[in-house]
């Protein structure tokens, strides 16, 4: 095994068809990390038999609740249930540290006033500027999604494998540019008929499919319309618990 991606949650913000919120567990010989951490991420890790202790880092695409509101449950776990001493790295766009702090205070006010028994290392990344997160080469890039805040996609390379994650995104040529040569493209697919500039719809993905240079494309963040058009969709749709070996 060189890399394994477990689709912990493949639902949209509304948990369409009872799917969990966005989160993807990447396990390689040298590291284990999450791409996004929706509210159900801890539940889904346990469902699939993964220890929360294994996480070295969490990469956040943007600061919408369905992508980052699972973090306080991991903090709680690391304080009480599986005490942690080693650092946890949280990577995200500018403002991540303040927003995660706000979220933690809102959810566990008493606890949040005490010092953490382990170090939280925040890395606030700049779109277009690659960085190393442990052994992972991380290239964040801006995607069109939130009007007032930065939303990111990530191209990550680790142990000889490369993954592209769209985060939540409207159509952007950056998805074509960055998919080139990747082993896996985890691509959001919220809609079918509805066309907006801050989420992707299936026909848009299908019409650009031949331009993606990825080995495997898996659709996720699946919304109601996409489920209703299941029979019209030829690309692979991820299910909660899907494991992709790279
Ligand atoms: Zn979302
Ligand atoms: Zn979003």
Tab-separated table of N, CA, C and O and ligand atoms in Angstrom, residues 13 62 66-67 168 199 221, ligand 1:
chain	number	residue	atom	x	y	z
A	13	UNK	N	-24.031	19.809	2.424
A	13	UNK	CA	-24.287	20.431	3.733
A	13	UNK	C	-25.598	19.941	4.340
A	13	UNK	O	-25.796	20.051	5.556
A	62	UNK	N	-12.058	25.227	3.390
A	62	UNK	CA	-12.674	26.525	3.689
A	62	UNK	C	-13.423	26.404	5.009
A	62	UNK	O	-13.536	25.310	5.568
A	66	UNK	N	-19.941	22.553	7.293
A	66	UNK	CA	-19.934	21.156	6.825
A	66	UNK	C	-18.521	20.680	6.469
A	66	UNK	O	-18.324	19.499	6.176
A	67	UNK	N	-17.524	21.591	6.549
A	67	UNK	CA	-16.141	21.202	6.239
A	67	UNK	C	-15.185	21.308	7.419
A	67	UNK	O	-14.097	20.758	7.368
A	168	UNK	N	-15.090	22.909	-1.984
A	168	UNK	CA	-16.337	23.371	-2.605
A	168	UNK	C	-15.942	24.415	-3.631
A	168	UNK	O	-15.233	25.371	-3.303
A	199	UNK	N	-20.719	26.353	-6.962
A	199	UNK	CA	-20.704	24.892	-6.792
A	199	UNK	C	-20.665	24.287	-8.196
A	199	UNK	O	-20.985	24.955	-9.186
A	221	UNK	N	-19.531	15.206	-2.232
A	221	UNK	CA	-20.357	16.361	-1.826
A	221	UNK	C	-21.646	16.314	-2.644
A	221	UNK	O	-22.080	17.286	-3.245
B	1	LIG	ZN1	-19.762	22.067	1.524
